[in-house]
Each structure stands twice: as C-alpha cells, then as structure tokens.
mmCIF file of C-alpha atoms and ligand atoms in Angstrom:
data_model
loop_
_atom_site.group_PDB
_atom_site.id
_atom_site.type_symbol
_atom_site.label_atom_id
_atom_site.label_comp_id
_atom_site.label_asym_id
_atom_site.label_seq_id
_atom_site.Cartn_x
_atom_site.Cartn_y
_atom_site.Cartn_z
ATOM 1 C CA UNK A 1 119.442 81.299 85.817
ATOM 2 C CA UNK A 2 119.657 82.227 82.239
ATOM 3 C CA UNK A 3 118.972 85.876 81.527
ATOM 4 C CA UNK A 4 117.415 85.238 78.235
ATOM 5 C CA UNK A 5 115.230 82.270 77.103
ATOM 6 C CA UNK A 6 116.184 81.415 73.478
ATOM 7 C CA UNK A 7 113.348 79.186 71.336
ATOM 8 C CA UNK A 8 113.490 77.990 67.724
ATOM 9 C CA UNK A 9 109.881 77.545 66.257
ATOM 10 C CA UNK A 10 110.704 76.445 62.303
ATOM 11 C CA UNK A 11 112.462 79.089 60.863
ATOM 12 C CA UNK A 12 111.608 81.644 63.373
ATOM 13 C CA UNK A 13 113.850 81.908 66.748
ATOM 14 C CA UNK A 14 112.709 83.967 69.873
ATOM 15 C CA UNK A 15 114.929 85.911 72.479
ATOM 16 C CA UNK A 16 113.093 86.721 75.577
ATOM 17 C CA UNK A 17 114.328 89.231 78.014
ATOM 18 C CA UNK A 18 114.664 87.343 81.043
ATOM 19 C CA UNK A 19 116.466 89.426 83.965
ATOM 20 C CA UNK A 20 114.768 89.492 87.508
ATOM 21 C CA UNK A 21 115.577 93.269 87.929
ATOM 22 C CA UNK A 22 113.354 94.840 84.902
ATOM 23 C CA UNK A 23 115.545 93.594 82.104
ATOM 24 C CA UNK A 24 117.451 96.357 83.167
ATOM 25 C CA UNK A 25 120.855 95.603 80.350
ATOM 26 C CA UNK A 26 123.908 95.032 82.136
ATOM 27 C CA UNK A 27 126.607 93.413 80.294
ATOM 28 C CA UNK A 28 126.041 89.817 80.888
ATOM 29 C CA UNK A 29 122.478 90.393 79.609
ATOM 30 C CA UNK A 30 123.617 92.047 76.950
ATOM 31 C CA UNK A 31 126.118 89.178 75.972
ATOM 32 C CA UNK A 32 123.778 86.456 76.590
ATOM 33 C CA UNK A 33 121.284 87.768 73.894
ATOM 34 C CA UNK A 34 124.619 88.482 71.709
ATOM 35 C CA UNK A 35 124.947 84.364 72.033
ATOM 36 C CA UNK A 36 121.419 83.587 71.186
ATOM 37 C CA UNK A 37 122.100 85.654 68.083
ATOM 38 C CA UNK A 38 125.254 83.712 67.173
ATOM 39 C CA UNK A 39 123.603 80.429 67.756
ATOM 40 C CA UNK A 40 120.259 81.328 65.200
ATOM 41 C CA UNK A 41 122.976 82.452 63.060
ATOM 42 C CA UNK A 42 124.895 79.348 62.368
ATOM 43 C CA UNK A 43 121.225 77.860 62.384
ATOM 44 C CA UNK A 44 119.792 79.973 59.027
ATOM 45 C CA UNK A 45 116.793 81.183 60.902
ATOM 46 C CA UNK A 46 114.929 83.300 59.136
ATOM 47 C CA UNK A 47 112.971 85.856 61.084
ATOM 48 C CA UNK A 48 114.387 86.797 65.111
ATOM 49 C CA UNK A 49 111.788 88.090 67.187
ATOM 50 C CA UNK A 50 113.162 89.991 70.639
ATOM 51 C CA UNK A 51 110.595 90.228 73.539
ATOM 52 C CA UNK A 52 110.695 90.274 77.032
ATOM 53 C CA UNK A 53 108.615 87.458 79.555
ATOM 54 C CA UNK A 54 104.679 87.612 78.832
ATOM 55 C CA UNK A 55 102.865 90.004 80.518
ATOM 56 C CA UNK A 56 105.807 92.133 81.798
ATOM 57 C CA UNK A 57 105.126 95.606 82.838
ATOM 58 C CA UNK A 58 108.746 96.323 81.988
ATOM 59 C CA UNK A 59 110.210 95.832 78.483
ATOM 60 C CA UNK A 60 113.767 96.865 80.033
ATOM 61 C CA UNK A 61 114.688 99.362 82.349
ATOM 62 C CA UNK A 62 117.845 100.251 79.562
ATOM 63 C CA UNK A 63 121.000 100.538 80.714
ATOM 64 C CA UNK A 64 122.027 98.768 83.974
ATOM 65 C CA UNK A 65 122.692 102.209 85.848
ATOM 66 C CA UNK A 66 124.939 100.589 88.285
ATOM 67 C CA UNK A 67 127.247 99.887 85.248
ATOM 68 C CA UNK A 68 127.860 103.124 84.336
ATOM 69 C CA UNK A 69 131.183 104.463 85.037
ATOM 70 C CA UNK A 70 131.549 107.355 87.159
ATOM 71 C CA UNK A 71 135.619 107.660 86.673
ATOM 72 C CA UNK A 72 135.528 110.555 84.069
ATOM 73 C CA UNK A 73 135.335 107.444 81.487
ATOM 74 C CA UNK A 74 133.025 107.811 78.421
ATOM 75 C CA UNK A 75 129.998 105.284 79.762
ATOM 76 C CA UNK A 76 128.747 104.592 75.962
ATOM 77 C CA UNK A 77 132.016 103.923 73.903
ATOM 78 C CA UNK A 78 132.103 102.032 70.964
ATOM 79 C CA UNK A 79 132.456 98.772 72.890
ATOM 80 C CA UNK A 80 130.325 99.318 75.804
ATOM 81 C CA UNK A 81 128.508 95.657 75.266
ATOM 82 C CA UNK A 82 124.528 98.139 74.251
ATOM 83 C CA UNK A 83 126.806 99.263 71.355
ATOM 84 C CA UNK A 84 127.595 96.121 70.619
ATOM 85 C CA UNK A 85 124.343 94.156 70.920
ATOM 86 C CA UNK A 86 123.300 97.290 68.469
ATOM 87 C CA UNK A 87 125.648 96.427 65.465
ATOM 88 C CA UNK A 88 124.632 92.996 65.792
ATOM 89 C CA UNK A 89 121.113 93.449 65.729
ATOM 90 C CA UNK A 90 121.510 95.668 62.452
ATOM 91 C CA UNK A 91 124.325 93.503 60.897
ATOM 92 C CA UNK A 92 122.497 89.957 61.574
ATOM 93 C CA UNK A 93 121.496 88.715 58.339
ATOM 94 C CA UNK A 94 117.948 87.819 58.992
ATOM 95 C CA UNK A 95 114.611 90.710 60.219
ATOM 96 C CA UNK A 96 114.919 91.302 63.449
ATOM 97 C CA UNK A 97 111.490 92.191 64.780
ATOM 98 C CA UNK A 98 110.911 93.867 68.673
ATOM 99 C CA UNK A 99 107.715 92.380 70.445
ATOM 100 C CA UNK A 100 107.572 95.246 72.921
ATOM 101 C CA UNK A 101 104.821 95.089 76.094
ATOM 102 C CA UNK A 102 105.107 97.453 78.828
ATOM 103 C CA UNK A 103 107.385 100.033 78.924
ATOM 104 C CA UNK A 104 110.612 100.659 77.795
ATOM 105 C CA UNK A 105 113.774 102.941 79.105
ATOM 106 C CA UNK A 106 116.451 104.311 77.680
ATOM 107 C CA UNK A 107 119.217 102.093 75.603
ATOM 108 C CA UNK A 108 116.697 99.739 75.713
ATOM 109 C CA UNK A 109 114.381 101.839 73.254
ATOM 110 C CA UNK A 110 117.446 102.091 71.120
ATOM 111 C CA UNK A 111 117.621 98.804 70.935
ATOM 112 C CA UNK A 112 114.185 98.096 69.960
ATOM 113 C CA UNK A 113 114.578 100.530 67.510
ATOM 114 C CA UNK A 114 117.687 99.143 66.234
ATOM 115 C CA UNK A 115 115.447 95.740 65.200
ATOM 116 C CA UNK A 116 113.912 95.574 61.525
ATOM 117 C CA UNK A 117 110.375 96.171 62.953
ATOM 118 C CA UNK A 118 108.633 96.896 66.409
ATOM 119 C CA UNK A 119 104.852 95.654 67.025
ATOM 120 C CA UNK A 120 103.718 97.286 70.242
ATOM 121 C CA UNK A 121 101.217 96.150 72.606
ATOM 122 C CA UNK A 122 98.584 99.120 72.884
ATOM 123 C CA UNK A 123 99.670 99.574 76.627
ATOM 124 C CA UNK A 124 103.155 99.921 75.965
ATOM 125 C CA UNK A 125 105.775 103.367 75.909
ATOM 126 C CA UNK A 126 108.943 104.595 75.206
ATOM 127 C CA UNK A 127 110.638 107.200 77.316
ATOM 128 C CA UNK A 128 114.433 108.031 76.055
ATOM 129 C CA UNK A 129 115.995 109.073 79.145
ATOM 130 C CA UNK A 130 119.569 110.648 78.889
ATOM 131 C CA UNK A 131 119.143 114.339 80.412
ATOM 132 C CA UNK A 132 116.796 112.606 83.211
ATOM 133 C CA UNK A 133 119.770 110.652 84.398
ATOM 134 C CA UNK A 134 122.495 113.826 82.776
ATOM 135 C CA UNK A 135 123.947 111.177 80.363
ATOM 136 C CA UNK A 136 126.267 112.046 77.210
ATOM 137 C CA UNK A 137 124.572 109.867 74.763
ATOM 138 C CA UNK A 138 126.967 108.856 71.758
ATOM 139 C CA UNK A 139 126.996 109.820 68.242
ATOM 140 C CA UNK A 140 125.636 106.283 66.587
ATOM 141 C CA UNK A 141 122.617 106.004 69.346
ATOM 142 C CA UNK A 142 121.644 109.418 68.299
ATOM 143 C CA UNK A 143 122.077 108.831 65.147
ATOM 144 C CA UNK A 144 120.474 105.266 65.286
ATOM 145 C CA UNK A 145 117.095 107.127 66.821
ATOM 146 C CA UNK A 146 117.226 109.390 63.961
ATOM 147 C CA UNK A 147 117.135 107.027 61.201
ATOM 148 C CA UNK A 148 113.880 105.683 62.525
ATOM 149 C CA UNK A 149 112.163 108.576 63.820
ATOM 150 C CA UNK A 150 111.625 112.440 62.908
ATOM 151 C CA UNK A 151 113.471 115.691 64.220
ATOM 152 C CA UNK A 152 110.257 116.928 66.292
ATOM 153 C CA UNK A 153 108.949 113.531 68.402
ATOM 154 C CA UNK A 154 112.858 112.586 68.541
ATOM 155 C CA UNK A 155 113.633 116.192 70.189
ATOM 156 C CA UNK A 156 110.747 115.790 72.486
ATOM 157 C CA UNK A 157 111.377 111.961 73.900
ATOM 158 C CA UNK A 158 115.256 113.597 74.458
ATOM 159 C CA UNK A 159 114.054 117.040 76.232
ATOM 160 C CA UNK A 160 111.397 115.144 78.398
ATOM 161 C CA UNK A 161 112.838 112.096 78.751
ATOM 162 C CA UNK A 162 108.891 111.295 79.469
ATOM 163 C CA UNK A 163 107.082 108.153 78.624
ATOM 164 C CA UNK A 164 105.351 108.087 74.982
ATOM 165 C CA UNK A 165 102.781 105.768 73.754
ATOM 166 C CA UNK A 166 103.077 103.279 71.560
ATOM 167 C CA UNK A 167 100.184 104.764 69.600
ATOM 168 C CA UNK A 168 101.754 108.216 68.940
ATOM 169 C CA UNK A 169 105.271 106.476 68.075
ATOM 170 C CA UNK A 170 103.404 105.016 65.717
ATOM 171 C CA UNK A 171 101.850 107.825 64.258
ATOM 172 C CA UNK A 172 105.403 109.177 63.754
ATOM 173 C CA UNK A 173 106.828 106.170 62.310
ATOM 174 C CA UNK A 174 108.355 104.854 65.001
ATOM 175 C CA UNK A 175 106.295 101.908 65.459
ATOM 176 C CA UNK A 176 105.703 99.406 62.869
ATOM 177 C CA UNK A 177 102.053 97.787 64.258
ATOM 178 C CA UNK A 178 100.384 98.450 67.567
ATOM 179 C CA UNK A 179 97.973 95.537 68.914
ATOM 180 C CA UNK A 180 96.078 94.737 71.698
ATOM 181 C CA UNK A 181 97.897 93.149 74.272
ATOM 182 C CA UNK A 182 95.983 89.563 73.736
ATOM 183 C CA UNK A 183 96.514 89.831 70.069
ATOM 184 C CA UNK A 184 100.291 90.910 70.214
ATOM 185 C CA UNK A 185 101.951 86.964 69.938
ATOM 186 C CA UNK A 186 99.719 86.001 67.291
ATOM 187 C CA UNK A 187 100.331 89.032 65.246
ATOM 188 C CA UNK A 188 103.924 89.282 65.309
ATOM 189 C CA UNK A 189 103.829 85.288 64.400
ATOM 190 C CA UNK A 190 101.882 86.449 61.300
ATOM 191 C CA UNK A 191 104.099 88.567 60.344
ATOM 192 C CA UNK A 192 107.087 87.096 60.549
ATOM 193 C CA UNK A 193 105.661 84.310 58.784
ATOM 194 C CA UNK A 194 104.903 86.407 56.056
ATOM 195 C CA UNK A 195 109.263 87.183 55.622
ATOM 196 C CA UNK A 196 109.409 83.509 56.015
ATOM 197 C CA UNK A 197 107.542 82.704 53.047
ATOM 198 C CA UNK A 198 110.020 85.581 51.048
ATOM 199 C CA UNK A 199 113.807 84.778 49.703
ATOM 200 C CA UNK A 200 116.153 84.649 53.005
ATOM 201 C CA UNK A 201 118.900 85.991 50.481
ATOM 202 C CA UNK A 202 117.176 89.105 49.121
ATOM 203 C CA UNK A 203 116.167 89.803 52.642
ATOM 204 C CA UNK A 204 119.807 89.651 53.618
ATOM 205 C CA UNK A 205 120.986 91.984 51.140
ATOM 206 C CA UNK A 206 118.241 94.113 50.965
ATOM 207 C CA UNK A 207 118.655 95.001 55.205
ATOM 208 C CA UNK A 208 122.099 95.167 54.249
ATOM 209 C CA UNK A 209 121.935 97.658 51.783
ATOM 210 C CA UNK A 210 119.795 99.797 53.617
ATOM 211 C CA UNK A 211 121.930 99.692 56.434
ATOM 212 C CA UNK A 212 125.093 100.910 54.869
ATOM 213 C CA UNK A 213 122.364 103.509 53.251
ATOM 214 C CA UNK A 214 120.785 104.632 56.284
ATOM 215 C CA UNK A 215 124.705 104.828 57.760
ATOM 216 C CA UNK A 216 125.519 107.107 54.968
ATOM 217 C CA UNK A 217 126.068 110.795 57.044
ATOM 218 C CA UNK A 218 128.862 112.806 55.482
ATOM 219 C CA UNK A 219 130.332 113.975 59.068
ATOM 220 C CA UNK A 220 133.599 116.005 58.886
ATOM 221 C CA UNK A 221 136.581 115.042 61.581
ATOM 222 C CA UNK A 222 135.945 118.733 62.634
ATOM 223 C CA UNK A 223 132.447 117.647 63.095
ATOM 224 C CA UNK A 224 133.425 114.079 64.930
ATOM 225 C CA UNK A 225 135.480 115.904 67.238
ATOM 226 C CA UNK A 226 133.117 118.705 68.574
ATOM 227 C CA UNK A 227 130.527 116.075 68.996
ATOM 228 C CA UNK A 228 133.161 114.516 71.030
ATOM 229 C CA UNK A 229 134.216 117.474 73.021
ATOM 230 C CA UNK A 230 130.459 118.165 73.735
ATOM 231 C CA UNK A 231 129.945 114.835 74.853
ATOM 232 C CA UNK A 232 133.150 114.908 77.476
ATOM 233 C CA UNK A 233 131.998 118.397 78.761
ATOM 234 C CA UNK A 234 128.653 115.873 80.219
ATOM 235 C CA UNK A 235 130.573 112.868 81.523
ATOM 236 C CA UNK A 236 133.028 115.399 82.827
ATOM 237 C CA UNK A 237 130.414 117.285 84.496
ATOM 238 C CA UNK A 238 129.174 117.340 88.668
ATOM 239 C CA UNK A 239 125.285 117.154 86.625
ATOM 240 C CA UNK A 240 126.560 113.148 85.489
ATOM 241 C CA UNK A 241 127.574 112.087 88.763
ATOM 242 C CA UNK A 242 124.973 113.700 90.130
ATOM 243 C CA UNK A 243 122.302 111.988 87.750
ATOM 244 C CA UNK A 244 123.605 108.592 88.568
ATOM 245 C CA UNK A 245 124.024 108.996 91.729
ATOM 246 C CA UNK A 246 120.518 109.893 92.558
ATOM 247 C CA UNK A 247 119.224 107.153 90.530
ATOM 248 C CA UNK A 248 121.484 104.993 92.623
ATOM 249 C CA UNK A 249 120.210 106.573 96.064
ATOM 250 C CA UNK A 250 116.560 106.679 94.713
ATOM 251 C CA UNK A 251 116.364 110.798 95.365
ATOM 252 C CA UNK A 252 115.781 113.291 92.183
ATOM 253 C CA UNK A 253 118.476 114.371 91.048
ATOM 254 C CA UNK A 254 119.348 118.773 91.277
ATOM 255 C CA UNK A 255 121.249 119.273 88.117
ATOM 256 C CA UNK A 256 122.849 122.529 88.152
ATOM 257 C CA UNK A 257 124.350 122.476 84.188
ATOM 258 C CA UNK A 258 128.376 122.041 85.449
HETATM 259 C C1 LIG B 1 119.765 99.379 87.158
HETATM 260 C C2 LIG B 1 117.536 99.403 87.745
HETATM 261 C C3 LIG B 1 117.207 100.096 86.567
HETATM 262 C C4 LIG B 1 118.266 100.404 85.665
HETATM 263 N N1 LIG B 1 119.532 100.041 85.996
HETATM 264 O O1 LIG B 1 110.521 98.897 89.716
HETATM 265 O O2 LIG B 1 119.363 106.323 77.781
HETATM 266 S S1 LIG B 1 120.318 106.653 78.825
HETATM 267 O O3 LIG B 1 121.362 107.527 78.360
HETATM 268 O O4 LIG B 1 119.618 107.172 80.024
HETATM 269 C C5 LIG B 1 121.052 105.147 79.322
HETATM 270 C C6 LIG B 1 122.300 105.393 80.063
HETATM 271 C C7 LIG B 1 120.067 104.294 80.034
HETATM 272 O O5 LIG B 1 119.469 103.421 79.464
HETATM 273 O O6 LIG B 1 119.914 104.568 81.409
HETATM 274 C C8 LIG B 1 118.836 103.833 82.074
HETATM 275 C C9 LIG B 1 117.540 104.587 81.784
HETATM 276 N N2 LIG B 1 116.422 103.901 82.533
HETATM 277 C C10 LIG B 1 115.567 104.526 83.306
HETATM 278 O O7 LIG B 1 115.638 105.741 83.543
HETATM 279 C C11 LIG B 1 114.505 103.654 83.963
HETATM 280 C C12 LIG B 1 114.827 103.563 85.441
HETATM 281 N N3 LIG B 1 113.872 102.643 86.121
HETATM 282 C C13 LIG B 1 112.603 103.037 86.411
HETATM 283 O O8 LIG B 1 112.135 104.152 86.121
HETATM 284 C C14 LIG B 1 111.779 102.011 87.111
HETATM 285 O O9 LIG B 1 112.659 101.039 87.665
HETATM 286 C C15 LIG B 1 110.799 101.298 86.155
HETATM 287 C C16 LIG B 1 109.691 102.275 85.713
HETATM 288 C C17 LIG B 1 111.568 100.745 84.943
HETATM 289 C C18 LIG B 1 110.165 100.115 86.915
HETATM 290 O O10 LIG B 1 109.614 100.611 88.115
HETATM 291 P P1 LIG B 1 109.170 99.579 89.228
HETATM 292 O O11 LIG B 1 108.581 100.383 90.339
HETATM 293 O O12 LIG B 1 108.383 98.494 88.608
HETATM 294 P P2 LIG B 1 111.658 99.590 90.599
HETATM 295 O O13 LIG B 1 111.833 101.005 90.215
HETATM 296 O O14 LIG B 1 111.390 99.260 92.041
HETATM 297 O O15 LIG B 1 112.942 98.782 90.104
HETATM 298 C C19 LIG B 1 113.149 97.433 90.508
HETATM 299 C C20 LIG B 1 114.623 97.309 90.779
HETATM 300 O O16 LIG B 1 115.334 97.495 89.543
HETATM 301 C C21 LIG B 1 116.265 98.550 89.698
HETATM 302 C C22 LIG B 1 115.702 99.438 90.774
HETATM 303 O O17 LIG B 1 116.729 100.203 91.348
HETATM 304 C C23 LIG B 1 115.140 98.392 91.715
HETATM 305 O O18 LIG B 1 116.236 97.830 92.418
HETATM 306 P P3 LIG B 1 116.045 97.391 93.964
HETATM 307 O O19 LIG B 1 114.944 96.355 93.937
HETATM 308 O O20 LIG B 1 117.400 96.839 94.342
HETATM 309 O O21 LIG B 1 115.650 98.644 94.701
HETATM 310 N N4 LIG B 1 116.389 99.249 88.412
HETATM 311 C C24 LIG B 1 115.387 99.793 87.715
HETATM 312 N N5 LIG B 1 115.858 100.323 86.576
HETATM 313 N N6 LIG B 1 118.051 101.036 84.506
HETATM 314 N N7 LIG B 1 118.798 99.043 88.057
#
C-alpha cells in the first residue's frame, strides 16, 4: 500500500499522508513524498498542497520513534531522510502549502512549517516535542522553527512540548489561515488558485530568494561546534535512551538530566 496518495488537479498537485500508524515519518514515508515531489516537478505544477487522509485526527505523529538510533549516533544528521524531505520542501520551485487537520507531533510540525503556507483546521495543534522524548534537536530544525515563529511561543512549544492550537499559532504568525474543518478543502483550493493565476517564474525566484535570505545567520565555527558539543552531551546522555525507550514501552519516561 502506498504511503502517500499523490493527485494532479490542473496545475495544482496534492500529497496526502497516507501511513496506517498516524503518519508517524519513517524513512520510506519520508521518501515516498520525496518522489511525489520529483514527479510534480518534472510536471511544472504550480502550487503543492501536503495534507494528510480527510478527517484524520492525526496530522503525523513526527518522527517514526522506532527509527531513532539509540547507538550514541546523532538521530537528526544532515541526511536523516526529515532533513531531507525539509530542503526539498523549501528548495522545490513551486508554494508549497500544509493542509493541516488534527494534530501534529514533532518533525512533523517542522515540516509543516517548512511549506510556503499552513491553513489549519480550527480543531487542529501543534506540540514540538524534543525534551518530552529527551531528543537533541539539530541546528537547521531549530533554526527552521525560528524563521517562522517568535522567540516567546517558540520557547514555550520546546519547554512544554504541549499541544498548541491552531488559533494561537496563528496569532503568533505561525499559521497562515485557520478554517473550520468543513471549509478547510475549499479554502486552501482558493488559495492556491489565487498563486496559480500569478507568474510561476517570479514565484520561483521570489521563494528562492527568501530562502537563501531567511538562511542568512552569520554563525561562527566556534559557534557550530558548541552547538554541536551541546547536542552530543543529549544523544550521549542515559535521559535519550531513556526518552525513547519509554515511548517504545509506552511508560513516562524519569529523566534525571545525565
Ligand atoms: C512511531 C508511533 C508514533 C511515532 N513513532 O494512537 O521532535 S522530536 O525531536 O521529538 C522528533 C524526534 C519526533 O518527531 O519524535 C516524535 C514525536 N511524536 C510524538 O511525541 C507523538 C507520539 N504519539 C502520540 O502522542 C500518539 O500516538 C498520538 C497522540 C499521535 C496518537 O494517539 P492515538 O491514541 O490516536 P496511539 O498512541 O495508540 O498510536 C498508534 C500507534 O502508532 C504508534 C503507537 O506506538 C501505536 O503503535 P501500536 O499500535 O503498535 O501500539 N506511534 C504513535 N506515534 N512518533 N510510532
């Protein structure tokens, strides 16, 4: 069974989230939406829009857990396949707009808010989950949520690694539109109809530009490196196996900050 469903209406294509197990991203989810970008690619679509089945109470889950190494690797390097489904997102040359219903976990809100846009059902949230599970997120992600969002509701989705609505993400920029549920396919139609109707090659450059813009963060090697060192102290630590293995056994997890 295909893990994503990929439809071409005009110049609009559609990628829906289609794993049994919450859309929880494991690689071959992850690669299988990488395709579907490929293919609208080579066909000049102009708008993407990234959802997951009608009606699902779960956006994604985020990260498959289960794929998270627990050797004393780094589980989010630069090719771990949600970094890579990231770049391409932000480097494919068309909007990429996130329908999101229900909620959404971890990477996965990362990779909503790596898309051009996000319309929200009115039901829907976002909970950024790292410390609940004791995970070292990477520089880009971080960096990624704070292109898109503000110091204080960023800080708070990290520290809580709670559930927020879609109406206060919008109220702090986060969200583009939020909609009632029955109104959310109809909406985000509209509006990517309304890119349609603009020039696909000033789109392209313009998301371009602000890309390499947005990118722009003077960061020293000195600086690189301590974010680095910080990062191993966590997927060194007894707190990151412990975090995943709870998820894994279903239990909370007792961090104890070694
Ligand atoms: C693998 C899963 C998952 C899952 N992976 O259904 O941002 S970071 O740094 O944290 C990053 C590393 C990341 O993204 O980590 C993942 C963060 N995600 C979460 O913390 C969400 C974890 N999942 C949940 O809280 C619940 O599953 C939700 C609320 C999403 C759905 O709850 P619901 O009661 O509807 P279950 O919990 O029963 O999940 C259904 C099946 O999917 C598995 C889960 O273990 C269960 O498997 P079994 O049916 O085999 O028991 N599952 C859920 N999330 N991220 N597997």
């Amino acid at each position: 069974m295909s893990l994503v469903i990929a439809e071409v209406n005009g110049a609009i294509g559609t990628i829906t989230l289609n794993r049994p197990k919450v859309n929880a991203l494991s690689g071959e989810l992850l690669e299988e939406i990488a395709s579907a970008l490929t293919e609208m690619k080579a066909q000049n679509l102009r708008v993407i829009i990234l959802r997951a089945q009608r009606g699902a109470k779960v956006f994604s889950a985020g990260h498959d857990v289960a794929e998270l190494p627990t050797n004393g690797r780094d589980p989010l390097t630069y090719n771990d396949p949600l970094r890579q489904i990231v770049r391409a997102i932000q480097l494919h040359p068309c909007p990429v707009i996130a329908m999101i219903e229900g909620s959404v976990w971890g990477g996965a809100c990362e990779l909503a808010m790596s898309c051009d846009l996000i319309v929200a059902a009115q039901n829907s949230t976002m909970a950024i989950t790292p410390a609940r599970l004791g995970v070292p997120y990477n520089l880009s992600g971080i960096l990624n949520l704070m292109k898109v969002a503000g110091m204080p509701i960023i800080k708070e989705m990290l520290f809580t690694a709670r559930p927020v609505t879609a109406q206060r993400l919008m109220e702090s920029g986060v969200i583009n539109h939020v909609v009632p549920p029955e109104e959310l396919e109809s909406f985000t139609q509209q509006l990517a109809m309304q890119m349609v109707e603009t020039s696909p090659l000033v789109l392209r450059i313009l998301k371009e530009e602000l890309r390499v813009l947005a990118s722009a963060h003077p960061i020293t090697p000195d600086g690189y490196e301590r974010i680095q060192s910080l990062r191993r102290e966590v997927y060194d630590s007894e707190d990151y196996q412990e975090g995943i293995r709870a998820f894994l056994e279903k239990r909370k997890p007792e961090f104890h900050g070694r």
